[in-house]
């Protein structure tokens, strides 16, 4: 049976671990050719290897999403490898320290903004520039940004991260409005607590103080695969009337 993104070309940032790796694998399982991009080169290489070991097609590329030239080179690499770019998942992100605003170090704030906001902006910009040169596939070109439930509500323990993910949601709706009639759909996923290294302070097994934990309707940690299947569905023609939407995948944490 054909996959839901059969024949498409997908680019995933932050593909070396966690949610990004799971999404890269799911894209390949659903028939896409995949470029796995990460600042940790070996981890992106390993993701591509895992895809190839399952019989999929994948390549890897080093990128620091805060570096405009490197981001442009990443998109060029994708096109040189596979001829076009149909689906992008802008997922690279960092948490930054747990701290209140008064004590938040300026350099940490700058780093969170650089990766989560400027990085997502630069990737989206380069991807849109490429997509506008192409004939849209059925269901449109797609961009899915990884925001967070912290892009919809406040988590006061991670103020800079909260600001950055609200910005990702804003960027998503702005880009969706701009390019909806030019064959590009832009959505965001808003994960709750997903089992990756990043979420350790928020998980039930964490020793961190209780204000960092979030109560959920479904009482388990999310898995990277819970996010991956949503990202790939938002990248398929099955979701062709959905754009500009931040979609929660949080076990009902905000319900
Ligand atoms: P992770 O730490 O496993 O993955 C993040 C990936 O991004 C890593 O492979 C890292 O090397 C890469 N990366 C970091 N800075 C980069 C840069 N400048 N350029 C390129 N790549 C870079 O964490 P996880 O959980 O998989 O996070 C993925 C996304 O999901 C992030 O945007 C995060 O904010 C978001 N998220 C995660 C949640 C969770 O509970 N794990 C909840 C909500 C959102």
Coordinates of C-alpha atoms in Angstrom, one line a residue, residues 13-14 65 91-95 115-116 161 165 198:
X13 CA 15.6 19.9 11.1
X14 CA 16.7 18.7 14.5
X65 CA 19.6 26.8 11.9
X91 CA 11.8 21.2 14.5
X92 CA 15.2 22.1 15.8
X93 CA 14.9 23.7 19.2
X94 CA 16.3 24.2 22.6
X95 CA 14.8 24.6 26.1
X115 CA 17.6 28.8 17.7
X116 CA 13.8 28.7 18.3
X161 CA 11.1 29.2 25.8
X165 CA 7.2 29.2 21.0
X198 CA 14.5 17.9 26.6

